Coordinates of C-alpha atoms in Angstrom, one line a residue:
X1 CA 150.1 136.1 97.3
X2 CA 151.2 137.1 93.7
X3 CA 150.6 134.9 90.7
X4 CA 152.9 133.2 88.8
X5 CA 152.6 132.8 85.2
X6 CA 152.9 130.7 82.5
X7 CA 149.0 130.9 82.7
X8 CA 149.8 130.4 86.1
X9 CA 148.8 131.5 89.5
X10 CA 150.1 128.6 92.7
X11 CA 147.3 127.8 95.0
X12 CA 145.0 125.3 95.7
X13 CA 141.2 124.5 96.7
X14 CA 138.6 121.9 97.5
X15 CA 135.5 120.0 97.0
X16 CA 134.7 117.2 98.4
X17 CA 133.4 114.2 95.5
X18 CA 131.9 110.7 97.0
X19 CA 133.2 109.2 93.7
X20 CA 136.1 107.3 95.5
X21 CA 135.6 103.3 96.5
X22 CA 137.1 102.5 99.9
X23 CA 140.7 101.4 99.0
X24 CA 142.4 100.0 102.5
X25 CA 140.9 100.7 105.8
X26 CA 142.4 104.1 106.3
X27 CA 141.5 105.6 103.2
X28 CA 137.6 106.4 102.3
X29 CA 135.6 104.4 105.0
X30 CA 131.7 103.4 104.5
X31 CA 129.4 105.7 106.2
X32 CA 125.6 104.5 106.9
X33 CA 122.5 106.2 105.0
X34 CA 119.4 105.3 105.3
X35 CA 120.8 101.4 106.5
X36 CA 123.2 101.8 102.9
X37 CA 126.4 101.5 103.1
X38 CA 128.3 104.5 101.0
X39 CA 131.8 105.6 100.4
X40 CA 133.1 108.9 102.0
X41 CA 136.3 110.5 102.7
X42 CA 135.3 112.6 105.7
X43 CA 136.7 109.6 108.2
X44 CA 139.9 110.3 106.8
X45 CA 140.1 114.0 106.1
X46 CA 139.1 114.7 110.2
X47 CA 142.1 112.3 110.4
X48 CA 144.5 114.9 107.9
X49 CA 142.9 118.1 107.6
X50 CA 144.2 119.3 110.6
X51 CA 147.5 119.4 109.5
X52 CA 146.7 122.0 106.8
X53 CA 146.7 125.4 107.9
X54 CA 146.5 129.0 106.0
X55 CA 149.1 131.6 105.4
X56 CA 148.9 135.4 105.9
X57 CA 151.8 137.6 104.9
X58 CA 152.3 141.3 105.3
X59 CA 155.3 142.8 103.4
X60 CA 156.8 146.1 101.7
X61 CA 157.0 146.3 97.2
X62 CA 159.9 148.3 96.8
X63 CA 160.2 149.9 93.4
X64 CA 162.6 152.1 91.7
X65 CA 162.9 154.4 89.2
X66 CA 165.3 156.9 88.0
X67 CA 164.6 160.4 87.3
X68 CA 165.1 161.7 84.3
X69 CA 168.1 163.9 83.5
X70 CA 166.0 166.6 82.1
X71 CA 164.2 166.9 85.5
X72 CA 167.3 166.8 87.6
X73 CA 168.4 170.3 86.2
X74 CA 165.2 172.0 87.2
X75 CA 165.3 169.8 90.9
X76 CA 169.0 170.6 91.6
X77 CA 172.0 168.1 91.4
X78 CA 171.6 167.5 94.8
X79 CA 168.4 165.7 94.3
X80 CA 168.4 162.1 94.0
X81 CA 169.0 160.6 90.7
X82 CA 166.6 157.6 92.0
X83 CA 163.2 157.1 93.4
X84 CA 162.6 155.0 95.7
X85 CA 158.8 153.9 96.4
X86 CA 157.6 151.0 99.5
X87 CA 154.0 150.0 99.0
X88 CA 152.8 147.7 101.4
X89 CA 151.2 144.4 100.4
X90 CA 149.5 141.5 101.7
X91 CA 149.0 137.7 100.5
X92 CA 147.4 134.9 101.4
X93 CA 148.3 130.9 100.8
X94 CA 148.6 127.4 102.3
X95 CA 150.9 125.3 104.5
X96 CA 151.5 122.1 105.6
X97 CA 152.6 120.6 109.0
X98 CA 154.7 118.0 108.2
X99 CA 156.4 117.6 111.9
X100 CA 154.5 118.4 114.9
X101 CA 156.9 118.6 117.3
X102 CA 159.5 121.2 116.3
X103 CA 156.6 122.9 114.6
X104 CA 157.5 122.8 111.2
X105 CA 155.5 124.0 108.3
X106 CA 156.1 123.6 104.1
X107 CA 155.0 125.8 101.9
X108 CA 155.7 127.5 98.8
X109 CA 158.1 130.3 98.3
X110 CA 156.4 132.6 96.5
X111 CA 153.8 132.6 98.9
X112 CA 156.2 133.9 101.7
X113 CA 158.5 136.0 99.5
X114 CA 159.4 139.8 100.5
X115 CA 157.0 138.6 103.6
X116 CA 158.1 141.2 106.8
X117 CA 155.6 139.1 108.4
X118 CA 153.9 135.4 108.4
X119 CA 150.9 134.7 109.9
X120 CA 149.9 131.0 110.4
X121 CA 146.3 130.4 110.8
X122 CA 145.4 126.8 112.7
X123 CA 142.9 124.5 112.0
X124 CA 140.9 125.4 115.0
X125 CA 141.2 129.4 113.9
X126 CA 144.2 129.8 116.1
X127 CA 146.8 132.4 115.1
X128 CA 150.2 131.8 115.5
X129 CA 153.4 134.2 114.2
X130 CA 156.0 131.8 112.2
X131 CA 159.4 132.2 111.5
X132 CA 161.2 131.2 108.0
X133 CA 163.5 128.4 108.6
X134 CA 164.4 129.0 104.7
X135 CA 163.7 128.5 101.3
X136 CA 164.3 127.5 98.1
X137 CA 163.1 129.6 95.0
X138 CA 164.4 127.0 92.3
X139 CA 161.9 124.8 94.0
X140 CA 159.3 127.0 94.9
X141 CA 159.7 125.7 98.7
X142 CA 160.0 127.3 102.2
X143 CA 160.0 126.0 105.5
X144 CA 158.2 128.1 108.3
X145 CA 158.5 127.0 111.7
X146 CA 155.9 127.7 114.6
X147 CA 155.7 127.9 118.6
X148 CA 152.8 127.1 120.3
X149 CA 151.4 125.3 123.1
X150 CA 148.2 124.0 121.3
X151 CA 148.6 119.8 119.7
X152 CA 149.5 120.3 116.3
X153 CA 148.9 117.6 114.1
X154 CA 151.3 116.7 111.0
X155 CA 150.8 114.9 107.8
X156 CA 153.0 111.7 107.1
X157 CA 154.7 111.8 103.8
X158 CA 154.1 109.3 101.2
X159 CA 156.7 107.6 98.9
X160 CA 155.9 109.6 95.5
X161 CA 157.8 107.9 93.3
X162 CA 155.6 105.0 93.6
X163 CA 152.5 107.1 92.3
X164 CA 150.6 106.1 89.2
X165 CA 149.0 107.7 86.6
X166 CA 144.9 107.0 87.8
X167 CA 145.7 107.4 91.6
X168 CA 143.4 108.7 93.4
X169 CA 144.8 112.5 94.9
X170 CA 142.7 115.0 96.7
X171 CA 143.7 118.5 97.6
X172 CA 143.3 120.7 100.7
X173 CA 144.0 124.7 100.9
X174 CA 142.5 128.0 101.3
X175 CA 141.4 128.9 98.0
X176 CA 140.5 133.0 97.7
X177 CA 140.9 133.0 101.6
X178 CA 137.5 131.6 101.7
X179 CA 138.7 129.3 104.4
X180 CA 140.0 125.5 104.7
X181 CA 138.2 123.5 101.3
X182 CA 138.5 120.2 99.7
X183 CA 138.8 118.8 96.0
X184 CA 139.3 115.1 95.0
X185 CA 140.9 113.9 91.3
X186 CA 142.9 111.6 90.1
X187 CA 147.3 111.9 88.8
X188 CA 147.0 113.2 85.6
X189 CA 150.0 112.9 84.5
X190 CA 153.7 112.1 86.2
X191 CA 157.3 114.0 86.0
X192 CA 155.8 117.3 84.0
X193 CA 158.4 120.0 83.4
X194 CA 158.9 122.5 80.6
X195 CA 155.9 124.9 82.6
X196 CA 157.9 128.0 82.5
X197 CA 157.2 127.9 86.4
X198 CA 160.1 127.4 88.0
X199 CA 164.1 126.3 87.6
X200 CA 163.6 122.6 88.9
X201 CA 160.6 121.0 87.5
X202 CA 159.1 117.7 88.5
X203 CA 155.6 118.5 89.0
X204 CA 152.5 115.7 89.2
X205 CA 149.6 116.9 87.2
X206 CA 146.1 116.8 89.1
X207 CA 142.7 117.6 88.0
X208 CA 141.6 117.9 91.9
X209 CA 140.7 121.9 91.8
X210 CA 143.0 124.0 92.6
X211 CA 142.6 127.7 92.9
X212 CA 144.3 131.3 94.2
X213 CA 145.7 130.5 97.7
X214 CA 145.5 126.6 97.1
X215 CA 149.6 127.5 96.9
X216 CA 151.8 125.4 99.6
X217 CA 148.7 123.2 100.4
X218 CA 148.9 119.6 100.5
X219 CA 147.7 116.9 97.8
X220 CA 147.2 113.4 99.4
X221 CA 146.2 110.3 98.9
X222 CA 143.1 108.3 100.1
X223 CA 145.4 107.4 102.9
X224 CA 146.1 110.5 103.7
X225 CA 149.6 110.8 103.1
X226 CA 151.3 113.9 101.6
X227 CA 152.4 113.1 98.0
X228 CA 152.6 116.6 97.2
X229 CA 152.6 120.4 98.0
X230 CA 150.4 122.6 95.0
X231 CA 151.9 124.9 93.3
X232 CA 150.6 126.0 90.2
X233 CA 147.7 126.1 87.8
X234 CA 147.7 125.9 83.8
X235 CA 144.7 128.9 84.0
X236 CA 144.4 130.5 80.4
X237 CA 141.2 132.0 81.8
X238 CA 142.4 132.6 85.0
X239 CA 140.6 129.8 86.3
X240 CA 140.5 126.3 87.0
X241 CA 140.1 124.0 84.1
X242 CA 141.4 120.7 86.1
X243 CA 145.1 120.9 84.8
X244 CA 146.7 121.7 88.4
X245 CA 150.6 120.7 89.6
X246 CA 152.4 119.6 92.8
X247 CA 156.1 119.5 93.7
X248 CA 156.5 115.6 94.7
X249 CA 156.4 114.8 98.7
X250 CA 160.3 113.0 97.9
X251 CA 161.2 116.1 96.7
X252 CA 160.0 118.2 99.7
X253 CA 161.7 115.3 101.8
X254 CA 164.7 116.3 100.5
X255 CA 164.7 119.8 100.4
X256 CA 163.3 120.3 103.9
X257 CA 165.5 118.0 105.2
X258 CA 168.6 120.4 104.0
X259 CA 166.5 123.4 105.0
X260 CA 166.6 122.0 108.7
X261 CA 170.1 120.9 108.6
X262 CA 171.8 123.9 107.0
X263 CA 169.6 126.5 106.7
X264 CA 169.4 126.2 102.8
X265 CA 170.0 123.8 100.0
X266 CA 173.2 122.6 98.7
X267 CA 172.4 121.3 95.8
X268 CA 174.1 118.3 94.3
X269 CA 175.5 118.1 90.8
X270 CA 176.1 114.9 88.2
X271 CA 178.4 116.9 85.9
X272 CA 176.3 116.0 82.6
X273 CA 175.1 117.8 79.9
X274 CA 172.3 116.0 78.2
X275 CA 169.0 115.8 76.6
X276 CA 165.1 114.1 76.2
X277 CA 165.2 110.7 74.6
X278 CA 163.8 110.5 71.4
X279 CA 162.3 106.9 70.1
X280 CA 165.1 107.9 67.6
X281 CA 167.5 108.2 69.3
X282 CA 166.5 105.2 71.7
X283 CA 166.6 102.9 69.3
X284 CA 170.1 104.4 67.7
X285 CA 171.8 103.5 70.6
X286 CA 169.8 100.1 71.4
X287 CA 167.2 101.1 73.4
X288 CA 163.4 100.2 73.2
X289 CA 161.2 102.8 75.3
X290 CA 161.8 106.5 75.1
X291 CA 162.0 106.7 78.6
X292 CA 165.4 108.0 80.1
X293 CA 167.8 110.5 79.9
X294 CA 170.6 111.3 77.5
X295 CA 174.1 111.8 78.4
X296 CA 175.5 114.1 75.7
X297 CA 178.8 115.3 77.5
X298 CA 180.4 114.2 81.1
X299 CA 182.0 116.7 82.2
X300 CA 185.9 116.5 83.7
X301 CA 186.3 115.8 86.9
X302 CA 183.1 115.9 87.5
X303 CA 180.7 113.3 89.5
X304 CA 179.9 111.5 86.8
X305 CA 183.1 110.9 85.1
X306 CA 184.5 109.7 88.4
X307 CA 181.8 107.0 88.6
X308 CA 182.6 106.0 85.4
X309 CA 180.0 107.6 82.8
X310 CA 180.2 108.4 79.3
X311 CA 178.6 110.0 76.4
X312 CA 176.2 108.3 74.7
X313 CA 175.2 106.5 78.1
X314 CA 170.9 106.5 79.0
X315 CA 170.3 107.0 82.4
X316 CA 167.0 105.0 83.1
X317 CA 166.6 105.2 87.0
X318 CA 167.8 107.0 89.9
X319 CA 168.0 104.7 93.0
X320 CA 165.4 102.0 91.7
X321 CA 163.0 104.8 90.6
X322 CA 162.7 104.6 86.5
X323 CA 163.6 108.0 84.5
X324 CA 160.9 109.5 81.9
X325 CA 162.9 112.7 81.0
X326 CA 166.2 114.3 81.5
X327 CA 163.8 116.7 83.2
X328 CA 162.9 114.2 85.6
X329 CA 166.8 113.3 86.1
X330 CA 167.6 117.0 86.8
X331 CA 165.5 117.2 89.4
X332 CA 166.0 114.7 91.3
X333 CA 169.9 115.2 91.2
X334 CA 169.6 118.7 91.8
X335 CA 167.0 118.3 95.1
X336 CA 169.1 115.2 96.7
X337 CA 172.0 117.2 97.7
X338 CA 176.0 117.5 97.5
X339 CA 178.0 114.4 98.7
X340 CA 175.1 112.5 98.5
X341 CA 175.7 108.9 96.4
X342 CA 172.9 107.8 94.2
X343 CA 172.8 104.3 92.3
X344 CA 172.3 104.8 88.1
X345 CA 170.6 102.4 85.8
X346 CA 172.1 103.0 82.8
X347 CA 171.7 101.4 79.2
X348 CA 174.7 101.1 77.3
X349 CA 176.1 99.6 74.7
X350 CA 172.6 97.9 74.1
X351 CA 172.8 96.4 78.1
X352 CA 172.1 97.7 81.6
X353 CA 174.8 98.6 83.7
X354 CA 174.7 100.1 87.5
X355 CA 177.4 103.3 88.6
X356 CA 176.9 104.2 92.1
X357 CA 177.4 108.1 92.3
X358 CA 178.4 110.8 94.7
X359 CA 177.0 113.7 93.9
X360 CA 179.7 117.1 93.6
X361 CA 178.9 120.8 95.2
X362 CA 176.7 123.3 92.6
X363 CA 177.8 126.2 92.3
X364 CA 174.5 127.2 93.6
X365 CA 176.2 127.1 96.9
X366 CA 177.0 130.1 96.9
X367 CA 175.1 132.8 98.9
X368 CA 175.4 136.7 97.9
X369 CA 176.7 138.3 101.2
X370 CA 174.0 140.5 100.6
X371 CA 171.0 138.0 101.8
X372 CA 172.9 138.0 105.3
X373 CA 173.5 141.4 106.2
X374 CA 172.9 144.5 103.8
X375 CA 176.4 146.1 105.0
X376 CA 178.0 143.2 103.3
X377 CA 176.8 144.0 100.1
X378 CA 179.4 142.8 96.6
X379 CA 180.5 139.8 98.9
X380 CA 180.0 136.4 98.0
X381 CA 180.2 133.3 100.6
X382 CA 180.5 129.3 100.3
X383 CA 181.3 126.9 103.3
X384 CA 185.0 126.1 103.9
X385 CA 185.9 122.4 105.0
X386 CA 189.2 120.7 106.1
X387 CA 189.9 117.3 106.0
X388 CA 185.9 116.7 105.6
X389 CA 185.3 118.6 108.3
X390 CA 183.3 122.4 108.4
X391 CA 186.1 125.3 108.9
X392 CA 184.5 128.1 108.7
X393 CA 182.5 130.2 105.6
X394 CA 184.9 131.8 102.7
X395 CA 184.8 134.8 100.6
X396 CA 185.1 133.5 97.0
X397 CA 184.7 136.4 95.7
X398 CA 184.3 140.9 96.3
X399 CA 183.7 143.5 94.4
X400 CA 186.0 146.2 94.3
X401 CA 184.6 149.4 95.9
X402 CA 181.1 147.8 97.4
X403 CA 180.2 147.6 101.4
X404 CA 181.8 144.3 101.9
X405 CA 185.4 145.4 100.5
X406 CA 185.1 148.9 102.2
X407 CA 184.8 146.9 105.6
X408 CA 188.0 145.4 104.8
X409 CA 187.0 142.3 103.9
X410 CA 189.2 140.5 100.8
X411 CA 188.6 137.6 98.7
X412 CA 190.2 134.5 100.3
X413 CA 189.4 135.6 104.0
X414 CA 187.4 132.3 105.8
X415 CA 185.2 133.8 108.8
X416 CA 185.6 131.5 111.7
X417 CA 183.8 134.0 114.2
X418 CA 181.1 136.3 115.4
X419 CA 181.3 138.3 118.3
X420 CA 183.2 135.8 119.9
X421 CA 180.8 132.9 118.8
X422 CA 182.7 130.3 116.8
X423 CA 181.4 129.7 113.0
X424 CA 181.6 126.6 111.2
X425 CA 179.2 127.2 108.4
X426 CA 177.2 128.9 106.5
X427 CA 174.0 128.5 108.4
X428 CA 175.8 129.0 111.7
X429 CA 176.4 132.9 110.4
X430 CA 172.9 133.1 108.6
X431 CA 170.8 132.5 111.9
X432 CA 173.6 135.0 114.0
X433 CA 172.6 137.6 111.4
X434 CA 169.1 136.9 111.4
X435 CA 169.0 139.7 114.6
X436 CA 172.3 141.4 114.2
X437 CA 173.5 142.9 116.7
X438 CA 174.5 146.9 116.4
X439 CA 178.4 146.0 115.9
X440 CA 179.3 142.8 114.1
X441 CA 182.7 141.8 114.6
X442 CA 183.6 139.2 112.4
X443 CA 186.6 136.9 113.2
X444 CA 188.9 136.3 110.6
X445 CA 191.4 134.1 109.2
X446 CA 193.9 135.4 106.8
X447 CA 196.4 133.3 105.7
X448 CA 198.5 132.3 108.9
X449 CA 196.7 135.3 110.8
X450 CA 193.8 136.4 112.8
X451 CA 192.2 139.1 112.5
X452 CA 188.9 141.1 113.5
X453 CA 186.7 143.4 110.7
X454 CA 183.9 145.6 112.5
X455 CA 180.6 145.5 110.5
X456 CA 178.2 148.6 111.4

């Protein structure tokens, strides 16, 4: 598994602390030594650990680099003006079972990135080959999916926006492949962003430990309910020094939930431009805390302006949930998903006010041809719908003279078919392509006509 920087490398690790006072009855029961009645977490971890299984991935680095004019004239024009080198790697990282029937697993993406192959490791040392359902990289989350006849067991996923700083979180991975470990902490801190890590930030802070292969492993509560998948470690020293971060379990909610559904995320957009509240600026426009978000532009047309905000509006919670940071507000718009409708708290004018919101298409909705099928390469694809209804997956856009546009295919062109199986959407043709056949036939509709374009 590669690191990621900022400091940063995602992963996570464990070591189990008896510091924790029983909170309810299914979190850290009493165990009896020596006729003494102790705290200990191990009642509920046989309960949850489980659930948390280890990653292997095999893949191919491919890496280019052109040759140097001066050494094509001795070589020949004929030789290639580009090298191209595959080095095999391998990585290793966490998962979590978060639905035991249909198998599937969340982890992160970098763990399973340029993977050829994924290995999932069970709890009871099975090995069992999974298959990427799909993934976000804004988010740093993939969903694997596994079959196999042994009982899996799944974690249930906790409410995280009800977390507090001082709650109790413990973390479960394989840190440095050494094998399934446990660390206990506390929240650190709430809604961090402005890591560098990734595009969509909304991590909770932990000082549980976390380490190299702790990534996609699951941080819980003394419940032992998921309140978040680790990603990432502040690690000047390329160590731990308690400062770890996990994506929130609402946030994986989401996501996987449009992973299952469509096969990737459509991500949902307010239409604002905005920034951090100051205490400033808060109390400029009649505000006491320096909690929120500030609208600085609504955008025409967009979401917002159609529910009614404006400039100069502080958006200070998301469906009952408060707001720190326009951070925080990014993220959760952007993970909810289009055509989703959201309720705003918003302060204005010195008094709260509520807009109910349905949330527009991003334009990170549209897939590069390429990340289907190589041959069609300079096109790019979005889901067609008529009269709210999926028709079909349109070329928005081609570039002249690449694989896509040789093939025949033209900008406007909505592909309704594939080898005679019907397409609706997107996903439909991603999981067709997954194992493409040798000759792809795409069904077309041009205009008023019909039409077939043969894919090699």
């Amino acid at each position: 598994m590669r690191k990621k920087s900022l400091f940063v490398i995602s992963a996570l690790a464990l070591t189990i602390s008896a510091l924790m006072p029983p909170v309810t009855a299914n979190a850290a029961l009493p165990m009896a030594v020596n006729n003494q009645q102790i705290p200990s977490l191990a009642p509920m971890l046989e309960q949850v650990t489980p659930a948390v299984v280890s990653i292997a991935i095999e893949g191919k680095q491919v890496s280019k680099q052109q040759l140097p004019e001066a050494y094509r004239f001795f070589f020949g024009p004929n030789f290639p003006a580009e090298q191209v080198q595959e080095r095999p790697f391998r990585g290793l990282g966490s998962g979590v079972i978060i639905d035991a029937d249909k198998g599937y697993i969340v982890t992160n993406q970098h763990v399973i990135n340029h993977a050829d192959k994924i290995l999932v490791q069970l709890y009871d040392g099975h090995e069992v080959t999974a298959k990427l359902i799909g993934s976000d990289k804004a988010a740093d989350i993939a969903l694997l999916q596994i079959q196999t006849p042994q009982k899996l067991t799944a974690i249930k996923l906790a409410n995280s926006d009800k977390l507090r700083v001082g709650d109790f979180a413990i973390a479960i991975g394989n840190p440095f492949g050494l094998g399934q470990t446990v660390t206990s902490g506390i929240v650190s801190a709430l809604g961090r962003s402005g890591l560098n890590l990734e595009n969509i930030e909304d991590f909770i802070q932990t000082d549980a430990a976390i380490n190299s292969g702790n990534s996609g492993g699951a941080l819980i509560n003394l419940n032992g309910e998921l309140i978040g998948i680790n990603t990432a470690i502040l690690a000047p020293n390329k160590g731990n020094v308690g400062i770890g971060f996990a994506i929130p379990s609402n946030m994986v909610n989401n996501l996987t939930s449009q992973l299952i559904k469509f096969g990737r995320v459509q991500r949902g957009t307010l239409g604002i431009q905005g920034r951090e509240l100051t205490p400033e600026l808060a109390k400029t426009f009649g505000y006491n805390t320096n909690k929120g978000a500030f609208v600085n532009q609504v955008m025409p047309n967009s979401a917002a302006q159609k529910a009614g905000l404006k400039a100069g509006d502080i958006i200070t919670q998301v469906n009952g949930s408060p707001i720190r940071s326009f951070s925080e507000l990014r993220a959760k718009v952007a993970t909810l998903g289009a055509g989703k409708t959201l309720t705003l708290q918003v302060m204005r004018n010195g008094k709260l006010q509520q807009f109910a919101v349905t949330l527009g298409t991003s334009e990170n909705n549209i897939v590069k041809a390429d990340e289907l099928h190589t041959n069609l390469t300079g096109a790019q694809l979005t889901d067609v719908t008529v009269n709210g209804k999926p028709h079909g997956v349109e070329v928005n856009k081609i570039t002249q003279g690449s694989l896509a546009a040789r093939s025949g295919l033209r900008k406007g062109d909505i592909i309704i078919g594939l080898n005679r199986t019907p397409i609706s959407n997107l996903n439909q043709l991603r999981k067709l392509l997954q194992h493409p056949p040798q000759v792809i036939a795409l069904e077309i509709q041009r205009g008023n006509n019909v039409l077939y374009i043969i894919i090699r």
